[in-house]
Short mmCIF file of C-alpha atoms in Angstrom, two decimals:
data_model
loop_
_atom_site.label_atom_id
_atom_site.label_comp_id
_atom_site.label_asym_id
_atom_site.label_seq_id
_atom_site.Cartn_x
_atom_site.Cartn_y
_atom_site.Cartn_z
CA UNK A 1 -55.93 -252.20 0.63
CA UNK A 2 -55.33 -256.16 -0.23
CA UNK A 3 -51.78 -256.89 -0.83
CA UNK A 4 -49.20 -259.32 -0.88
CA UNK A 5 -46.49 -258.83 1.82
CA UNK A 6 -43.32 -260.14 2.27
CA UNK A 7 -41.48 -259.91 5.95
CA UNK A 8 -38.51 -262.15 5.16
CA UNK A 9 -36.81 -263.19 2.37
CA UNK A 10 -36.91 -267.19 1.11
CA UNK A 11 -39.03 -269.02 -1.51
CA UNK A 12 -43.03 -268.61 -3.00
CA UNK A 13 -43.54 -269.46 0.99
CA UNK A 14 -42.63 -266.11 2.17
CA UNK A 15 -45.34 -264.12 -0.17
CA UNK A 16 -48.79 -263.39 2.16
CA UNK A 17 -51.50 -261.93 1.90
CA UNK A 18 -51.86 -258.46 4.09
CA UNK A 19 -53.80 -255.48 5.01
CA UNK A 20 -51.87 -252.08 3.96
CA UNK A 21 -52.72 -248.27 3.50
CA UNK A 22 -53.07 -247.44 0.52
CA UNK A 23 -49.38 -245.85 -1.35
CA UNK A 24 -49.18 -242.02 -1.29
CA UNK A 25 -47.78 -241.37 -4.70
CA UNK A 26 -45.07 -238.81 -4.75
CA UNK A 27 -44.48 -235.56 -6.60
CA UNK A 28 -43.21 -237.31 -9.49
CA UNK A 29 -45.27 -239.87 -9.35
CA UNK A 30 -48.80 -241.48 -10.01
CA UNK A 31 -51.46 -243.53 -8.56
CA UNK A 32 -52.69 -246.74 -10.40
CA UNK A 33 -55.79 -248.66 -9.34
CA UNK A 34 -54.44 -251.91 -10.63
CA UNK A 35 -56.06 -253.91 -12.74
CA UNK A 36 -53.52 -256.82 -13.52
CA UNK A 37 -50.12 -257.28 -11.68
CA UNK A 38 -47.52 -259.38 -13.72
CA UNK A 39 -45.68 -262.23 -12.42
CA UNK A 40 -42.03 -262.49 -13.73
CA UNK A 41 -39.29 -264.77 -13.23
CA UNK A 42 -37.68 -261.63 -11.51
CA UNK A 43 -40.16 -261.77 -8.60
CA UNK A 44 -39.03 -264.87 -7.61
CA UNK A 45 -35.53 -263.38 -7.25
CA UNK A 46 -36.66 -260.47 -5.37
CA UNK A 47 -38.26 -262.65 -3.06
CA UNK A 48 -35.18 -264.28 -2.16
CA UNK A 49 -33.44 -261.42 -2.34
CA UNK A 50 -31.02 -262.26 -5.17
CA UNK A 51 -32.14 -260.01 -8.34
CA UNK A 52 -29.64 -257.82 -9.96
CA UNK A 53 -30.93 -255.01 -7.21
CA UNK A 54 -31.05 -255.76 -4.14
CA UNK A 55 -34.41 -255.87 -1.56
CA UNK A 56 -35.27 -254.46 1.66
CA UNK A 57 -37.88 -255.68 4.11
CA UNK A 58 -41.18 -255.61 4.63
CA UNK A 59 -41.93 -254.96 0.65
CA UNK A 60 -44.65 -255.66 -1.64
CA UNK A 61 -43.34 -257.63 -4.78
CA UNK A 62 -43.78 -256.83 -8.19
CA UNK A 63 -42.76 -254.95 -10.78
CA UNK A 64 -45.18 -254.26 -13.02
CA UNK A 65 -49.09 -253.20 -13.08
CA UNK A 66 -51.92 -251.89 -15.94
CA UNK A 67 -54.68 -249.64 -14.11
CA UNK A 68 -56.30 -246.55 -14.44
CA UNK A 69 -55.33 -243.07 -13.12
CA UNK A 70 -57.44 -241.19 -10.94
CA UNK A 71 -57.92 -239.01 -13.96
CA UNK A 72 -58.95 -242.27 -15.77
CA UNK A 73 -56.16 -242.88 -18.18
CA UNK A 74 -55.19 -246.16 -18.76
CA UNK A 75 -51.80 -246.72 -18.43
CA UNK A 76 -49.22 -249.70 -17.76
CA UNK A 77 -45.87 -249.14 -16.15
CA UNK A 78 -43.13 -250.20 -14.38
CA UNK A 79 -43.09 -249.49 -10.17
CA UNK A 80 -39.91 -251.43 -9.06
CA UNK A 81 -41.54 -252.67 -6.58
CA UNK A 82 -45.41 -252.76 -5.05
CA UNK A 83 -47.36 -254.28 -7.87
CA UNK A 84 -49.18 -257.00 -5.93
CA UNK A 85 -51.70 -254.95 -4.42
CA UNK A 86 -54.82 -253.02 -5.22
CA UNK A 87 -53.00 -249.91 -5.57
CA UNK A 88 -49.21 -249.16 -6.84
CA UNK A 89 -47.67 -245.61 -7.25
CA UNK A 90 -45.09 -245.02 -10.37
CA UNK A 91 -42.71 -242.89 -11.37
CA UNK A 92 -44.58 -240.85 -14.26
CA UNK A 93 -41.33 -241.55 -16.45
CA UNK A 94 -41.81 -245.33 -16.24
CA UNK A 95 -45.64 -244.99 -17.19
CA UNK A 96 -46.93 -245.50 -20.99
CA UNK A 97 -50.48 -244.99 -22.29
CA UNK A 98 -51.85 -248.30 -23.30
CA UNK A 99 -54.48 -248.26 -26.30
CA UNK A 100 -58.18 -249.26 -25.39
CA UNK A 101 -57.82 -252.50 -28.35
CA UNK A 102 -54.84 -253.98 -26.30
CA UNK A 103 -56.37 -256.13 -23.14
CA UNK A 104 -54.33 -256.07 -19.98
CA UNK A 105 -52.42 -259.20 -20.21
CA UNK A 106 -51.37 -258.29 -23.73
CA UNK A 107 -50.05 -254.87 -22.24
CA UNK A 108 -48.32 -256.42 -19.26
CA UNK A 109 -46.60 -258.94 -21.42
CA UNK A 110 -45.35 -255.92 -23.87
CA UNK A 111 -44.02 -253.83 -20.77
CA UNK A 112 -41.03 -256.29 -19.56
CA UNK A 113 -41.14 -259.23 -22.09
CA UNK A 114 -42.08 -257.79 -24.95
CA UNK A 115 -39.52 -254.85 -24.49
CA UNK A 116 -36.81 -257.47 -23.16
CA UNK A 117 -37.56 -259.69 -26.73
CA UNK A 118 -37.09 -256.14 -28.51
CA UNK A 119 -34.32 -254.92 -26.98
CA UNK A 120 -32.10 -258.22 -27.17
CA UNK A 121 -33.37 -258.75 -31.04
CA UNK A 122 -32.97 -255.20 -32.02
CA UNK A 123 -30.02 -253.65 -29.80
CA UNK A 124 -28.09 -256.90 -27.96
CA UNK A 125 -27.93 -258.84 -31.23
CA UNK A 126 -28.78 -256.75 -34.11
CA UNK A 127 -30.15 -259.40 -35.64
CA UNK A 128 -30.12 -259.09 -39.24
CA UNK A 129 -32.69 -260.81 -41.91
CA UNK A 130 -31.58 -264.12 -43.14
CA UNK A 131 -29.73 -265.12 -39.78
CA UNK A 132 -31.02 -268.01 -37.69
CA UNK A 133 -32.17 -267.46 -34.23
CA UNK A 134 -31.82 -269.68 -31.32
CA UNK A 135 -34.24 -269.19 -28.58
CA UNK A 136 -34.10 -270.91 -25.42
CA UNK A 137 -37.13 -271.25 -22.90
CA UNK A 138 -39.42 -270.22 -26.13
CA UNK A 139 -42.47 -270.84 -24.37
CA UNK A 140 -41.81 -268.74 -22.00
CA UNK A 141 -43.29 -264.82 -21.73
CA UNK A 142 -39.72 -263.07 -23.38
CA UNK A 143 -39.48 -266.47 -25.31
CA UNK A 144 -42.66 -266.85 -26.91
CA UNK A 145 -42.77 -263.29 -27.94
CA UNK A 146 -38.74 -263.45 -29.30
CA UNK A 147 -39.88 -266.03 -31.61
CA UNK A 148 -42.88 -263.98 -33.25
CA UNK A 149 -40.68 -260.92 -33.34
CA UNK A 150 -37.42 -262.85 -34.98
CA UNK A 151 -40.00 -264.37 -38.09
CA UNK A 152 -41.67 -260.85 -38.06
CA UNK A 153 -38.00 -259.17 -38.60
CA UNK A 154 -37.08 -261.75 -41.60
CA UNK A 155 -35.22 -264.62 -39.09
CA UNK A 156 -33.99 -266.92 -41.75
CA UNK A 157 -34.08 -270.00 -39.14
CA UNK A 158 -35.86 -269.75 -35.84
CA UNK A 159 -35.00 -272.76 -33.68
CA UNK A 160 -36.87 -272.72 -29.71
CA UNK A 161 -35.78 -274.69 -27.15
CA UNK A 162 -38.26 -276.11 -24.55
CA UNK A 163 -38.66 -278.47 -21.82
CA UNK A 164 -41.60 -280.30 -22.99
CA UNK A 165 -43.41 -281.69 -26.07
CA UNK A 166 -46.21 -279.57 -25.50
CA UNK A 167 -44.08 -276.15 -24.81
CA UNK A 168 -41.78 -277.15 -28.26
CA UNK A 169 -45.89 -277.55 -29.95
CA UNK A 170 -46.48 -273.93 -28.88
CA UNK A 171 -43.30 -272.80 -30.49
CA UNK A 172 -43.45 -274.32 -33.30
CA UNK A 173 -47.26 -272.91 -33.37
CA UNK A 174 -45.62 -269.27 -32.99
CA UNK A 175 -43.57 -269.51 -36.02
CA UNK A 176 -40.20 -271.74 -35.01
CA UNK A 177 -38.90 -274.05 -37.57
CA UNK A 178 -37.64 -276.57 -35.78
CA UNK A 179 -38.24 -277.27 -31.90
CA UNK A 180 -35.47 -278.81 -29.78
CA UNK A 181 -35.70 -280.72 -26.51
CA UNK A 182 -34.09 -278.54 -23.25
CA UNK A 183 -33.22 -281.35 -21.82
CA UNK A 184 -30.90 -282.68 -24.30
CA UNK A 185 -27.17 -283.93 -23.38
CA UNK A 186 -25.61 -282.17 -25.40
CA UNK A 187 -26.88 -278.68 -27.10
CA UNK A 188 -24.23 -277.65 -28.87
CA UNK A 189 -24.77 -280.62 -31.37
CA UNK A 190 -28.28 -280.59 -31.43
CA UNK A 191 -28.64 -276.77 -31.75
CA UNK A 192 -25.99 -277.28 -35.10
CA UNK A 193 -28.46 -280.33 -36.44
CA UNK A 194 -31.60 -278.00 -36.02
CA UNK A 195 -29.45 -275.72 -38.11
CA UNK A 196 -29.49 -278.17 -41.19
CA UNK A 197 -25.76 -278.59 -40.25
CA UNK A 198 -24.76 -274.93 -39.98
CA UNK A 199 -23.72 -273.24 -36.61
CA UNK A 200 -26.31 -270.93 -35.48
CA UNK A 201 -26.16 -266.52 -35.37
CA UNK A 202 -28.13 -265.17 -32.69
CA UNK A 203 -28.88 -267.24 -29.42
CA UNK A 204 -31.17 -265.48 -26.40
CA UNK A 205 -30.15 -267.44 -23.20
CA UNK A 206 -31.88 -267.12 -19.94
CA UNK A 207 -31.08 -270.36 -18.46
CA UNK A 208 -27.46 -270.15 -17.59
CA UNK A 209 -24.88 -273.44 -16.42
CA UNK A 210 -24.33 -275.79 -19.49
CA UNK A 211 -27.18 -274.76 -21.30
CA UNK A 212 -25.39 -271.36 -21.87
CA UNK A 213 -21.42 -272.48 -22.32
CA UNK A 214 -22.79 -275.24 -24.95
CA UNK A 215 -24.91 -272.52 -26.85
CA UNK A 216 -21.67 -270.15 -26.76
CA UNK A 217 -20.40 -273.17 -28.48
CA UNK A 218 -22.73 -273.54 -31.14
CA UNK A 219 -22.29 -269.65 -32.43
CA UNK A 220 -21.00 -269.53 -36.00
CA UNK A 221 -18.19 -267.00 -36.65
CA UNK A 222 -19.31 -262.98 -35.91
CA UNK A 223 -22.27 -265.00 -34.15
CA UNK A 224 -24.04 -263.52 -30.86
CA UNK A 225 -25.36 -264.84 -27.22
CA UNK A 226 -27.00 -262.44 -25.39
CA UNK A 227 -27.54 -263.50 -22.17
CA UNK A 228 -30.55 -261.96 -19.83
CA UNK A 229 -31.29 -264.72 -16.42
CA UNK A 230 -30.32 -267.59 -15.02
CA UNK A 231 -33.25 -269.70 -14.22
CA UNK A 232 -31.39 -272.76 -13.54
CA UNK A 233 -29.50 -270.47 -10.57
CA UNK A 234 -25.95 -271.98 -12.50
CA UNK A 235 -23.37 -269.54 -13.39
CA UNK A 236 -21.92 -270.53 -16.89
CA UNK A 237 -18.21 -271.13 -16.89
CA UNK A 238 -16.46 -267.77 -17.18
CA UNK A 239 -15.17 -267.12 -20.49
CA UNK A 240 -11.80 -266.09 -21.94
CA UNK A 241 -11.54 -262.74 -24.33
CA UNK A 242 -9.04 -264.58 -25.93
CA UNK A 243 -11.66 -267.05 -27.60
CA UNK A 244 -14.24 -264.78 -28.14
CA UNK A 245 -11.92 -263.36 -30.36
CA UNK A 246 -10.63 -266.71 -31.88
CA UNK A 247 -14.20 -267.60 -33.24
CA UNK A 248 -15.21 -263.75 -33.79
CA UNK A 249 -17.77 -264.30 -31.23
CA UNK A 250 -19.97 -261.77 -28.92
CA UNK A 251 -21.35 -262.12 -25.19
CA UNK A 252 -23.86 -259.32 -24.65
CA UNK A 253 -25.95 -259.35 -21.27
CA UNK A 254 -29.07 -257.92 -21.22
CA UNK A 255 -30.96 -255.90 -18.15
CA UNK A 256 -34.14 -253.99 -19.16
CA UNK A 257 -33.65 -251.50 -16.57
CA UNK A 258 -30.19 -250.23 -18.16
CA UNK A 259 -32.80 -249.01 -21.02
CA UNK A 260 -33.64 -246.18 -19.15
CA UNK A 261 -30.46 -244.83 -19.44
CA UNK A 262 -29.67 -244.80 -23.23
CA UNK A 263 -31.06 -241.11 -25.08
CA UNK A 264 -34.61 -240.89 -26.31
CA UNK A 265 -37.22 -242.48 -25.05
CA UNK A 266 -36.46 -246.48 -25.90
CA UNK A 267 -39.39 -248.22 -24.12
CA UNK A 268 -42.13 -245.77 -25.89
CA UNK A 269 -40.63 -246.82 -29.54
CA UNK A 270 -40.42 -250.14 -28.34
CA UNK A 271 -43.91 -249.97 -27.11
CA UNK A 272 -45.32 -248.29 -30.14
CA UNK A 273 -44.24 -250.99 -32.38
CA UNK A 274 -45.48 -253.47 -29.96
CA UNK A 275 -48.50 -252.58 -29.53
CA UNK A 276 -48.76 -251.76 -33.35
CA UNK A 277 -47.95 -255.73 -34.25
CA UNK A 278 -50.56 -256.99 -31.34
CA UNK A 279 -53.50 -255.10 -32.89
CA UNK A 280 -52.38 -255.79 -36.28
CA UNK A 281 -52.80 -259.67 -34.69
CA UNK A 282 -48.70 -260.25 -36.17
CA UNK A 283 -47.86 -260.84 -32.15
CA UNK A 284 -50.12 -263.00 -30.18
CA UNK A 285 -49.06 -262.95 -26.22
CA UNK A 286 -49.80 -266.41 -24.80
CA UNK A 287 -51.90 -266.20 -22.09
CA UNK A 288 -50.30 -268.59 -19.40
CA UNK A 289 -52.63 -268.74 -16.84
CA UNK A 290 -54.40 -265.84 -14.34
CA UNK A 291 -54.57 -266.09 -10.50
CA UNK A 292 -56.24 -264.06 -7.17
CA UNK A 293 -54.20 -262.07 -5.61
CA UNK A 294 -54.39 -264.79 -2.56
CA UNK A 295 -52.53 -267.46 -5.02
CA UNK A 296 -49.30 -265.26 -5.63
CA UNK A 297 -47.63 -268.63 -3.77
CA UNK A 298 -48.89 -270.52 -6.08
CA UNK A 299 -48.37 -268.67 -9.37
CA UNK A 300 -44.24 -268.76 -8.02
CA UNK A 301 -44.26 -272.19 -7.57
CA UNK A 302 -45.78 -273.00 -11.14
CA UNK A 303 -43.30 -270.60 -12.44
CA UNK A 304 -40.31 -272.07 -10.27
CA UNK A 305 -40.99 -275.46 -11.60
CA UNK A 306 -41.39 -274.26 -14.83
CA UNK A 307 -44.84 -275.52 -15.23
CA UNK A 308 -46.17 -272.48 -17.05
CA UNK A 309 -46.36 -271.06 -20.39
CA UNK A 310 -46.74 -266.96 -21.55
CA UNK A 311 -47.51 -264.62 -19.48
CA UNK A 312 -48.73 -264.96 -15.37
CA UNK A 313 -50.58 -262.18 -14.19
CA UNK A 314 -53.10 -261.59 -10.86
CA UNK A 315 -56.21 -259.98 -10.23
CA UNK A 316 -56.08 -257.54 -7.15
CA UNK A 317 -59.89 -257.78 -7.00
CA UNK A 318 -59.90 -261.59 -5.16
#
């Protein structure tokens, strides 16, 4: 089967195209002819070998496919590992039906952003109607979603953050109020204006260095951060308890893969009410571009330079 291999561990350089045999799946497991393969920030980690879990070599990258079963459901799921390729195996636990009305990029984009933009609005946050809702990189796959979801749950302020005029259009076309250059000098400030003056509740921060300290910054008392990548690869300055507690503050951080672990099956009500908002066209996935299997490179460098938009998937058939 086609695949994308990778034999050493470095930048979108290191991803190439390769021959395999197909993946035996395992007894706790299924086969997926894929259909799509999403591209996340993630992958770029695991090619470089510094995700949350760590690599081993050769692998396929990849984390997450929609396909058919040999028995011809049509599933999504997560696989770890393996999803740029023809074929993926998963474990059956990780696997969701997908309904026939939702198209393949709109089920990719549920599985790990929409579920991330669910999880940090519903469990990391507990964002409550009225609040106002900071959300950096908001053109972005978790970002562009977190905005529909926060003025779906009764947001009272939604203000994205964005690199470009055309990215803060696209948020501002999702439902944000106000749209706030990424780039500015100094976000605390211009987080507070955006805020008619007020410091802000809820902020979901993937970015990490300044961007995240002067967001911490910004939180009004009993406000939250949750904090889930750090694209810019900058840690944010470590932080004392002693003033979280003297503005009432909370730092939550935010791996999807920990939501495997809490009772009840999290992902499937997340999904459910997912899927439900996508058909009921209240949660539009932004299509961010669609490449061959042979352009994984390039699909990591547009996403490295933070030249895309939604959600990046590939098509194992070329």
């Amino acid at each position: 089967m086609r695949a994308i291999q990778i034999t050493e561990f470095g930048g979108p350089e290191v991803l190439r195209p390769a021959e395999l045999p197909r993946p035996e799946p395992g007894p706790d497991e299924v086969l997926i002819e894929v259909s799509r393969a999403g591209v996340n920030y993630a992958d770029t980690h695991q090619a470089e070998n510094s995700y949350l879990s760590r690599s081993t070599l050769p692998m396929v990258p990849g984390g997450e496919v929609v396909g058919r079963t040999p028995d011809g459901r049509r599933v999504v799921a997560l696989v770890g590992s393996g999803g740029y390729a023809e074929y993926a195996t998963a474990p059956k636990a990780m696997t969701w039906d997908v309904p026939e009305e939702i198209d393949d990029v709109t089920a990719l984009a549920m599985v790990v952003q929409g579920a991330s933009a669910w999880v940090l609005l519903r469990r990391s946050t507990h964002m409550a109607p009225g609040e106002s809702v900071v959300v950096h990189a908001a053109a972005g796959g978790v970002g562009s979603l977190a905005v529909q979801l926060a003025k779906a749950w009764g947001a009272g302020r939604v203000i994205a953050t964005a690199s470009s005029k055309e990215k803060r259009d696209l948020a501002l076309e999702l439902g944000a109020d106000v749209a706030v250059d990424a780039g500015v000098e100094d976000m605390k400030a211009a987080l507070i204006e955006a805020n008619e003056g007020r410091r802000v509740d809820v902020v979901l921060e993937m970015t990490g260095g300044a961007v995240t300290d002067q967001s911490l910054h910004a939180l009004a008392p009993f406000g939250r951060l949750a904090f889930y990548g750090m694209a810019s690869r900058r840690p944010p300055t470590p932080v004392q308890p002693a003033s979280l507690m003297a503005h009432s503050t909370t730092i939550a951080g935010m791996w999807l893969a920990h939501v495997f672990r809490l009772p009840g099956d999290v992902m499937r009500t997340a999904l459910d009410e997912l899927f439900a908002l996508a058909a009921e066209g209240r949660l539009r996935v932004v299509k961010g571009g669609e490449y061959g299997l042979s352009e994984a490179r390039t699909a990591h460098e547009e996403l490295r330079a933070r030249r895309t938009v939604g959600k990046l998937v590939l098509d194992p058939s070329r």
